[in-house]
Short mmCIF file of C-alpha atoms in Angstrom, two decimals:
data_model
loop_
_atom_site.label_atom_id
_atom_site.label_comp_id
_atom_site.label_asym_id
_atom_site.label_seq_id
_atom_site.Cartn_x
_atom_site.Cartn_y
_atom_site.Cartn_z
CA UNK A 1 100.23 150.24 112.44
CA UNK A 2 103.17 148.42 110.91
CA UNK A 3 104.43 149.73 107.58
CA UNK A 4 103.83 147.55 104.53
CA UNK A 5 106.94 145.83 103.16
CA UNK A 6 108.50 147.69 100.27
CA UNK A 7 108.38 146.11 96.80
CA UNK A 8 112.16 145.72 96.88
CA UNK A 9 112.11 143.76 100.17
CA UNK A 10 109.31 141.49 98.87
CA UNK A 11 111.29 140.81 95.71
CA UNK A 12 114.37 139.98 97.77
CA UNK A 13 112.40 137.53 99.90
CA UNK A 14 110.98 135.83 96.83
CA UNK A 15 114.41 135.66 95.22
CA UNK A 16 115.98 133.95 98.21
CA UNK A 17 113.29 131.26 98.53
CA UNK A 18 114.16 127.69 97.66
CA UNK A 19 112.09 124.53 98.01
CA UNK A 20 113.35 121.94 100.48
CA UNK A 21 116.34 119.93 99.28
CA UNK A 22 114.40 116.67 99.66
CA UNK A 23 112.31 117.82 96.68
CA UNK A 24 115.34 118.16 94.41
CA UNK A 25 114.33 116.70 91.05
CA UNK A 26 110.77 116.07 92.22
CA UNK A 27 109.52 119.58 91.47
CA UNK A 28 110.17 119.35 87.73
CA UNK A 29 107.34 118.66 85.25
CA UNK A 30 106.38 115.00 84.93
CA UNK A 31 105.08 112.82 82.14
CA UNK A 32 101.54 113.76 83.25
CA UNK A 33 102.30 117.48 82.95
CA UNK A 34 103.48 116.96 79.39
CA UNK A 35 101.04 114.54 77.82
CA UNK A 36 97.68 115.55 79.29
CA UNK A 37 97.96 119.15 78.01
CA UNK A 38 99.40 117.88 74.73
CA UNK A 39 96.40 115.59 74.26
CA UNK A 40 94.04 118.51 74.92
CA UNK A 41 95.94 120.79 72.54
CA UNK A 42 95.64 118.31 69.65
CA UNK A 43 92.16 117.05 70.58
CA UNK A 44 93.59 113.56 70.91
CA UNK A 45 91.86 110.49 72.31
CA UNK A 46 93.61 110.29 75.68
CA UNK A 47 94.37 106.68 76.57
CA UNK A 48 97.16 107.79 78.89
CA UNK A 49 96.05 108.37 82.47
CA UNK A 50 94.37 105.54 84.33
CA UNK A 51 91.02 106.77 85.50
CA UNK A 52 87.58 105.66 84.27
CA UNK A 53 85.53 108.11 82.21
CA UNK A 54 82.22 106.89 83.61
CA UNK A 55 80.44 107.20 86.96
CA UNK A 56 80.49 104.69 89.83
CA UNK A 57 77.71 102.06 89.98
CA UNK A 58 74.35 103.29 91.26
CA UNK A 59 74.73 101.43 94.56
CA UNK A 60 77.89 103.45 95.23
CA UNK A 61 76.11 106.75 94.63
CA UNK A 62 73.29 105.60 96.92
CA UNK A 63 75.82 104.63 99.57
CA UNK A 64 77.44 108.06 99.48
CA UNK A 65 74.07 109.78 99.77
CA UNK A 66 73.16 107.62 102.74
CA UNK A 67 76.51 108.36 104.41
CA UNK A 68 75.90 112.10 104.51
CA UNK A 69 72.10 112.07 105.09
CA UNK A 70 71.42 112.25 108.86
CA UNK A 71 68.12 110.43 108.40
CA UNK A 72 70.07 107.19 107.76
CA UNK A 73 71.90 107.64 111.07
CA UNK A 74 75.28 106.63 109.65
CA UNK A 75 77.00 109.26 111.85
CA UNK A 76 79.58 109.90 109.17
CA UNK A 77 79.78 113.68 108.97
CA UNK A 78 82.46 114.24 111.62
CA UNK A 79 86.06 113.11 112.01
CA UNK A 80 86.65 109.38 111.94
CA UNK A 81 89.10 107.76 114.35
CA UNK A 82 92.60 108.23 112.98
CA UNK A 83 93.23 104.51 112.43
CA UNK A 84 90.07 103.96 110.38
CA UNK A 85 86.31 104.53 110.36
CA UNK A 86 85.20 101.42 112.23
CA UNK A 87 82.39 100.36 109.84
CA UNK A 88 84.95 100.25 107.02
CA UNK A 89 87.63 98.62 109.14
CA UNK A 90 85.15 95.94 110.18
CA UNK A 91 84.18 95.07 106.59
CA UNK A 92 87.82 95.05 105.50
CA UNK A 93 88.73 92.78 108.40
CA UNK A 94 86.00 90.36 107.32
CA UNK A 95 87.24 90.32 103.73
CA UNK A 96 90.91 89.91 104.57
CA UNK A 97 90.29 87.37 107.33
CA UNK A 98 88.68 85.18 104.69
CA UNK A 99 91.40 85.79 102.12
CA UNK A 100 94.33 85.40 104.50
CA UNK A 101 92.77 82.51 106.45
CA UNK A 102 93.48 84.23 109.76
CA UNK A 103 91.62 86.57 112.10
CA UNK A 104 92.28 90.23 111.30
CA UNK A 105 91.58 92.64 114.15
CA UNK A 106 89.70 95.66 112.71
CA UNK A 107 90.87 97.87 115.58
CA UNK A 108 94.62 97.29 115.23
CA UNK A 109 95.36 95.53 111.91
CA UNK A 110 93.56 97.90 109.51
CA UNK A 111 94.37 101.52 108.70
CA UNK A 112 92.57 103.68 106.16
CA UNK A 113 93.99 106.62 104.24
CA UNK A 114 93.29 109.20 101.56
CA UNK A 115 93.86 106.72 98.77
CA UNK A 116 96.55 104.10 98.43
CA UNK A 117 99.14 106.80 97.69
CA UNK A 118 98.55 108.32 101.15
CA UNK A 119 98.81 104.90 102.80
CA UNK A 120 102.11 104.31 100.99
CA UNK A 121 103.42 107.74 101.96
CA UNK A 122 102.66 107.10 105.63
CA UNK A 123 104.18 103.61 105.45
CA UNK A 124 107.47 104.76 103.92
CA UNK A 125 107.76 107.71 106.30
CA UNK A 126 107.19 105.32 109.19
CA UNK A 127 109.51 102.53 108.04
CA UNK A 128 112.70 103.94 106.54
CA UNK A 129 115.47 106.20 107.76
CA UNK A 130 117.54 108.54 105.57
CA UNK A 131 119.98 106.57 103.46
CA UNK A 132 118.14 103.26 103.74
CA UNK A 133 117.14 101.45 100.57
CA UNK A 134 113.81 100.58 98.99
CA UNK A 135 113.76 97.83 96.37
CA UNK A 136 111.56 98.53 93.33
CA UNK A 137 110.65 96.42 90.31
CA UNK A 138 110.81 98.29 87.01
CA UNK A 139 108.84 99.59 85.30
CA UNK A 140 107.74 101.12 88.61
CA UNK A 141 104.80 103.44 89.29
CA UNK A 142 106.47 106.85 89.59
CA UNK A 143 104.86 107.56 92.97
CA UNK A 144 107.00 104.79 94.53
CA UNK A 145 110.18 106.57 93.49
CA UNK A 146 109.09 110.05 94.58
CA UNK A 147 107.79 108.93 97.95
CA UNK A 148 110.94 106.93 98.67
CA UNK A 149 113.06 110.01 98.01
CA UNK A 150 110.77 112.22 100.12
CA UNK A 151 111.30 109.82 103.03
CA UNK A 152 115.06 110.15 102.58
CA UNK A 153 115.38 106.68 101.12
CA UNK A 154 117.43 105.41 98.21
CA UNK A 155 115.77 103.55 95.33
CA UNK A 156 117.32 100.31 94.13
CA UNK A 157 115.89 99.02 90.86
CA UNK A 158 115.42 95.52 89.49
CA UNK A 159 113.82 95.43 86.04
CA UNK A 160 111.24 93.00 84.75
CA UNK A 161 112.86 91.88 81.52
CA UNK A 162 110.89 91.33 78.33
CA UNK A 163 111.05 87.80 76.97
CA UNK A 164 109.88 86.87 73.48
CA UNK A 165 107.27 84.33 74.49
CA UNK A 166 103.69 83.45 73.71
CA UNK A 167 101.02 81.81 75.83
CA UNK A 168 100.98 78.24 74.53
CA UNK A 169 98.82 76.75 77.26
CA UNK A 170 95.58 77.30 75.37
CA UNK A 171 94.28 75.19 72.50
CA UNK A 172 92.67 78.20 70.84
CA UNK A 173 94.81 79.26 67.87
CA UNK A 174 93.93 82.93 68.35
CA UNK A 175 95.07 82.87 71.98
CA UNK A 176 98.29 81.09 71.03
CA UNK A 177 99.27 84.09 68.90
CA UNK A 178 98.89 86.56 71.76
CA UNK A 179 101.81 87.85 73.72
CA UNK A 180 100.78 87.54 77.37
CA UNK A 181 102.14 89.84 80.07
CA UNK A 182 102.71 87.04 82.59
CA UNK A 183 105.12 85.32 80.21
CA UNK A 184 106.60 88.42 78.56
CA UNK A 185 107.74 90.21 81.72
CA UNK A 186 110.01 88.05 83.84
CA UNK A 187 111.75 88.71 87.14
CA UNK A 188 115.24 87.28 87.53
CA UNK A 189 115.23 86.03 91.12
CA UNK A 190 119.01 86.00 91.33
CA UNK A 191 119.09 89.62 90.18
CA UNK A 192 116.47 90.47 92.83
CA UNK A 193 118.47 88.94 95.66
CA UNK A 194 121.72 90.48 94.46
CA UNK A 195 120.12 93.92 94.76
CA UNK A 196 119.49 93.45 98.49
CA UNK A 197 122.09 94.94 100.83
CA UNK A 198 122.35 95.43 104.57
CA UNK A 199 120.73 98.85 103.99
CA UNK A 200 117.62 97.44 102.29
CA UNK A 201 114.57 98.03 104.47
CA UNK A 202 111.55 97.79 102.15
CA UNK A 203 110.60 95.82 99.04
CA UNK A 204 107.59 97.22 97.15
CA UNK A 205 105.73 94.53 95.24
CA UNK A 206 102.85 95.41 92.88
CA UNK A 207 100.52 92.70 91.57
CA UNK A 208 98.58 93.02 89.33
CA UNK A 209 101.43 95.13 88.09
CA UNK A 210 101.20 98.66 86.73
CA UNK A 211 102.07 99.27 83.93
CA UNK A 212 102.72 95.78 82.51
CA UNK A 213 99.55 93.96 83.59
CA UNK A 214 101.65 91.06 84.86
CA UNK A 215 100.34 89.03 87.78
CA UNK A 216 102.98 87.22 89.77
CA UNK A 217 102.31 83.50 90.04
CA UNK A 218 102.28 81.48 93.25
CA UNK A 219 105.61 79.95 92.22
CA UNK A 220 107.14 83.40 91.75
CA UNK A 221 105.71 84.57 95.06
CA UNK A 222 107.14 81.54 96.86
CA UNK A 223 110.56 82.21 95.36
CA UNK A 224 110.41 85.83 96.50
CA UNK A 225 109.31 84.72 99.97
CA UNK A 226 112.32 82.39 100.23
CA UNK A 227 114.59 85.29 99.31
CA UNK A 228 112.97 87.51 101.93
CA UNK A 229 113.44 84.83 104.59
CA UNK A 230 117.17 85.12 104.00
CA UNK A 231 116.98 88.89 104.55
CA UNK A 232 114.93 89.44 107.72
CA UNK A 233 115.61 93.20 107.78
CA UNK A 234 113.32 93.72 104.77
CA UNK A 235 109.63 94.62 105.09
CA UNK A 236 107.38 93.96 102.10
CA UNK A 237 104.80 96.51 100.97
CA UNK A 238 102.37 94.76 98.63
CA UNK A 239 100.37 97.18 96.44
CA UNK A 240 97.24 95.33 95.31
CA UNK A 241 94.94 98.11 94.05
CA UNK A 242 93.99 96.09 90.94
CA UNK A 243 93.18 92.97 92.95
CA UNK A 244 89.61 92.64 91.60
CA UNK A 245 90.48 93.37 87.96
CA UNK A 246 91.78 89.93 87.00
CA UNK A 247 90.77 87.96 83.93
CA UNK A 248 91.41 84.27 84.54
CA UNK A 249 91.01 83.26 88.17
CA UNK A 250 91.78 79.62 87.36
CA UNK A 251 95.05 80.04 85.45
CA UNK A 252 96.15 83.41 86.82
CA UNK A 253 94.49 84.21 90.17
CA UNK A 254 95.33 87.20 92.30
CA UNK A 255 97.61 86.13 95.15
CA UNK A 256 98.44 88.28 98.16
CA UNK A 257 102.06 88.10 99.24
CA UNK A 258 100.93 88.14 102.88
CA UNK A 259 99.60 84.59 102.38
CA UNK A 260 103.05 83.20 101.61
CA UNK A 261 104.60 81.07 104.39
CA UNK A 262 105.95 83.22 107.27
CA UNK A 263 105.27 86.47 105.40
CA UNK A 264 102.20 87.92 107.14
CA UNK A 265 104.19 89.50 109.98
CA UNK A 266 106.51 91.16 107.47
CA UNK A 267 103.98 92.32 104.88
CA UNK A 268 101.86 95.45 104.69
CA UNK A 269 99.09 94.94 102.12
CA UNK A 270 97.78 98.09 100.43
CA UNK A 271 94.68 98.53 98.30
CA UNK A 272 91.95 101.04 97.54
CA UNK A 273 88.43 101.47 96.29
CA UNK A 274 88.98 103.86 93.40
CA UNK A 275 89.81 101.36 90.66
CA UNK A 276 87.24 98.78 91.75
CA UNK A 277 84.28 101.14 92.04
CA UNK A 278 85.27 103.65 89.33
CA UNK A 279 85.47 106.30 92.03
CA UNK A 280 89.08 107.48 91.93
CA UNK A 281 88.06 110.91 93.22
CA UNK A 282 86.74 109.48 96.47
CA UNK A 283 90.30 108.63 97.53
CA UNK A 284 89.72 105.83 100.01
CA UNK A 285 92.65 103.48 100.50
CA UNK A 286 93.80 101.15 103.23
CA UNK A 287 96.57 99.11 104.73
CA UNK A 288 96.14 95.67 106.28
CA UNK A 289 98.82 93.88 108.25
CA UNK A 290 100.28 93.04 111.65
CA UNK A 291 99.93 95.58 114.45
CA UNK A 292 103.53 96.77 114.35
CA UNK A 293 103.35 97.66 110.64
CA UNK A 294 99.94 99.31 110.96
CA UNK A 295 101.35 101.33 113.85
CA UNK A 296 104.07 102.65 111.51
CA UNK A 297 101.34 103.92 109.17
CA UNK A 298 99.04 105.44 111.79
CA UNK A 299 101.90 107.08 113.69
CA UNK A 300 102.52 109.19 110.60
CA UNK A 301 98.93 109.67 109.52
CA UNK A 302 97.84 111.17 112.86
CA UNK A 303 100.23 114.08 112.17
CA UNK A 304 99.51 114.46 108.45
CA UNK A 305 95.81 114.30 107.54
CA UNK A 306 94.67 112.64 110.79
CA UNK A 307 91.98 110.62 109.02
CA UNK A 308 90.43 110.02 105.62
CA UNK A 309 87.06 111.78 104.99
CA UNK A 310 84.44 109.94 107.02
CA UNK A 311 81.57 110.04 104.47
CA UNK A 312 83.84 108.52 101.82
CA UNK A 313 84.99 105.75 104.14
CA UNK A 314 81.43 105.06 105.20
CA UNK A 315 80.20 104.88 101.61
CA UNK A 316 82.95 102.42 100.70
CA UNK A 317 82.08 100.28 103.73
CA UNK A 318 78.59 99.93 102.27
CA UNK A 319 79.96 99.34 98.75
CA UNK A 320 82.18 96.47 99.87
CA UNK A 321 79.13 94.70 101.27
CA UNK A 322 77.03 95.37 98.15
CA UNK A 323 79.86 94.17 95.90
CA UNK A 324 79.52 90.65 97.30
CA UNK A 325 75.97 90.43 95.93
CA UNK A 326 74.85 89.43 92.39
CA UNK A 327 75.25 92.24 89.88
CA UNK A 328 74.76 92.65 86.13
CA UNK A 329 74.07 88.96 85.58
CA UNK A 330 77.23 87.94 87.45
CA UNK A 331 77.47 86.29 90.87
CA UNK A 332 78.98 89.47 92.34
CA UNK A 333 79.91 93.02 91.38
CA UNK A 334 83.56 91.93 91.50
CA UNK A 335 82.91 89.30 88.82
CA UNK A 336 81.01 91.84 86.73
CA UNK A 337 83.73 94.50 86.85
CA UNK A 338 86.40 91.95 85.89
CA UNK A 339 84.35 90.76 82.91
CA UNK A 340 83.67 94.35 81.84
CA UNK A 341 87.37 95.19 81.84
CA UNK A 342 88.19 91.96 80.06
CA UNK A 343 85.81 93.00 77.28
CA UNK A 344 87.38 96.45 77.08
CA UNK A 345 90.82 94.85 76.98
CA UNK A 346 89.74 93.06 73.83
CA UNK A 347 88.47 96.29 72.27
CA UNK A 348 91.78 98.05 72.88
CA UNK A 349 93.84 95.12 71.61
CA UNK A 350 91.86 95.30 68.36
CA UNK A 351 92.38 99.06 68.17
CA UNK A 352 96.15 98.77 68.66
CA UNK A 353 96.43 96.19 65.91
CA UNK A 354 94.99 98.77 63.50
CA UNK A 355 98.27 100.65 63.92
CA UNK A 356 100.41 97.57 63.40
CA UNK A 357 101.26 97.40 67.10
CA UNK A 358 101.52 94.10 68.94
CA UNK A 359 99.64 94.20 72.27
CA UNK A 360 101.18 92.41 75.24
CA UNK A 361 97.90 91.19 76.69
CA UNK A 362 97.60 91.96 80.42
CA UNK A 363 96.45 89.34 82.90
CA UNK A 364 95.14 91.98 85.30
CA UNK A 365 94.68 95.72 85.80
CA UNK A 366 93.54 98.13 83.12
CA UNK A 367 96.68 98.99 81.17
CA UNK A 368 98.18 97.39 78.07
CA UNK A 369 101.84 97.55 77.19
CA UNK A 370 102.26 97.18 73.47
CA UNK A 371 105.21 96.38 71.20
CA UNK A 372 105.70 99.35 68.87
CA UNK A 373 108.76 98.12 67.00
CA UNK A 374 106.75 97.99 63.76
CA UNK A 375 106.25 101.77 63.70
CA UNK A 376 108.82 104.17 62.29
CA UNK A 377 109.32 107.33 64.36
CA UNK A 378 110.13 110.38 62.21
CA UNK A 379 113.59 111.75 62.90
CA UNK A 380 112.31 115.22 63.76
CA UNK A 381 110.38 113.81 66.70
CA UNK A 382 113.47 112.04 68.04
CA UNK A 383 115.29 115.39 67.99
CA UNK A 384 112.66 117.23 70.05
CA UNK A 385 113.43 118.37 73.58
CA UNK A 386 110.95 118.82 76.41
CA UNK A 387 111.44 119.63 80.08
CA UNK A 388 109.83 116.39 81.24
CA UNK A 389 111.71 113.91 79.04
CA UNK A 390 113.78 111.53 81.19
CA UNK A 391 116.96 111.52 79.07
CA UNK A 392 118.62 113.58 76.35
CA UNK A 393 118.33 112.66 73.52
CA UNK A 394 114.62 111.97 73.83
CA UNK A 395 113.82 108.24 74.28
CA UNK A 396 112.12 106.54 71.33
CA UNK A 397 108.96 105.72 73.29
CA UNK A 398 108.62 109.35 74.41
CA UNK A 399 109.04 110.62 70.86
CA UNK A 400 106.57 108.04 69.53
CA UNK A 401 103.91 109.07 72.03
CA UNK A 402 104.30 112.70 70.97
CA UNK A 403 104.12 111.63 67.32
CA UNK A 404 100.92 109.62 67.85
CA UNK A 405 99.35 112.48 69.81
CA UNK A 406 100.14 115.16 67.23
CA UNK A 407 99.79 113.24 63.97
CA UNK A 408 97.27 110.48 64.77
CA UNK A 409 95.29 112.04 67.59
CA UNK A 410 95.76 109.24 70.15
CA UNK A 411 97.77 109.65 73.34
CA UNK A 412 99.63 106.94 75.26
CA UNK A 413 102.07 107.16 78.15
CA UNK A 414 105.74 106.40 77.38
CA UNK A 415 106.89 103.73 79.87
CA UNK A 416 110.37 105.26 80.10
CA UNK A 417 108.72 107.51 82.70
CA UNK A 418 108.63 104.44 84.95
CA UNK A 419 112.32 103.49 84.63
CA UNK A 420 115.53 104.71 86.21
CA UNK A 421 117.77 106.50 83.71
CA UNK A 422 120.04 103.46 83.39
CA UNK A 423 117.16 101.24 82.29
CA UNK A 424 115.27 103.70 80.06
CA UNK A 425 116.41 101.78 76.91
CA UNK A 426 114.28 98.81 78.06
CA UNK A 427 111.19 100.89 77.21
CA UNK A 428 112.19 102.00 73.72
CA UNK A 429 109.76 99.71 71.86
CA UNK A 430 106.90 99.93 74.35
CA UNK A 431 103.92 102.19 75.04
CA UNK A 432 101.29 102.05 77.78
CA UNK A 433 97.61 102.45 76.88
CA UNK A 434 94.67 102.53 79.33
CA UNK A 435 91.39 100.74 78.58
CA UNK A 436 89.46 102.12 81.56
CA UNK A 437 87.58 104.20 79.01
CA UNK A 438 84.19 104.12 77.36
CA UNK A 439 83.69 101.83 74.37
CA UNK A 440 83.19 104.82 72.07
CA UNK A 441 86.50 106.32 73.21
CA UNK A 442 88.44 103.10 72.58
CA UNK A 443 86.80 102.50 69.20
CA UNK A 444 87.48 106.11 68.15
CA UNK A 445 91.16 105.47 68.83
CA UNK A 446 90.95 102.39 66.60
CA UNK A 447 89.34 104.43 63.81
CA UNK A 448 92.10 107.03 63.99
CA UNK A 449 94.79 104.37 63.94
CA UNK A 450 93.21 102.69 60.92
CA UNK A 451 92.80 105.96 59.06
CA UNK A 452 96.43 106.95 59.63
CA UNK A 453 98.26 103.65 59.32
CA UNK A 454 95.90 101.68 57.11
CA UNK A 455 95.51 97.94 57.46
CA UNK A 456 98.41 96.33 59.32
CA UNK A 457 100.88 94.47 57.19
CA UNK A 458 100.42 90.71 57.10
#
């Protein structure tokens, strides 16, 4: 019988351990580690993280039950094929064939994953070599940055720049006074192209955009496509998880970058079911694109998690079919969910105005960026230091979010978490709020704002 290791040898082993160098800087606490516990500590209304606080629609629950019940003969309780569970791949191929106006092969042009984040991880691991560059638009979802670094890549940032503009295309006086995300957040196309080098391998595009709510127009997409034509070494990853949460399909429709001229063979389109069906815990995402790009995803996935959980994939396959049908008085579930989020967007805009903030009304997704320049941040909050803050001294938006959490009882996410250090000042007068919450939750936030700040100044 081998002797047990002595306490001193165990201590020495623990002392000498270090995480892998590719995790340098990624193992520190994040904005989520700071603000979720802070919200709980102060019993704040948490409008920070983007997950719904209600259950999926009843047809989704029924679909999941049918997936795991052998009496329905769905055969979904064992491993799925690594590429994708074929019932889900088939439905996705039908949907995307219609949208892209081309035949999508469910066997070779669709891959499923454990959420969109897993699909992105596999894609980046399969597409970039150490030292190669990934182009990101700021503010950028923090997962993009972390996963690029984990793949050995280098992030290159191009910021969406705020422009003082209002939507003047509507005759309604109330609408004219709204700041709209599509107009407020602009991409300088010359700046985008100047950021591309011979080392650039991937451009991650997100529309509807998190956290701004901007939806890139067809004209903007065409301009980006022309730039990409001049740089054939670049593959485009188009993150479209908010594709069904859009509020004006006539003036601001969702457009997939893969539909731009000559872009299908260079674009991997990512999406997921969590946002659409209020089932973020089910973690079913997918990638759609040409065979060679799908192969890059599946070549990684087969050695990571092999496949996404079969019952979850099978349930979502059923949900995608049900979502095409009339629901809640609308012609489809997709129409209903968009209208529901549009209504909640209005509730949150009203709540933010109670604090004297100026909402930048999103055209898609379920986040609102708001102009906070009318709020004074107490000096003591600006002098605070936390392990997760992105710069020292603490950015204004970070300090303001801590102030609102502690003093008002409402939590937002500071957008500086989504910027490279150099561009953190662009977020100083902004906060991100989520409206994927129950009406009572949003209205409670409004009550707390009104109680603390009083009526906004005219």
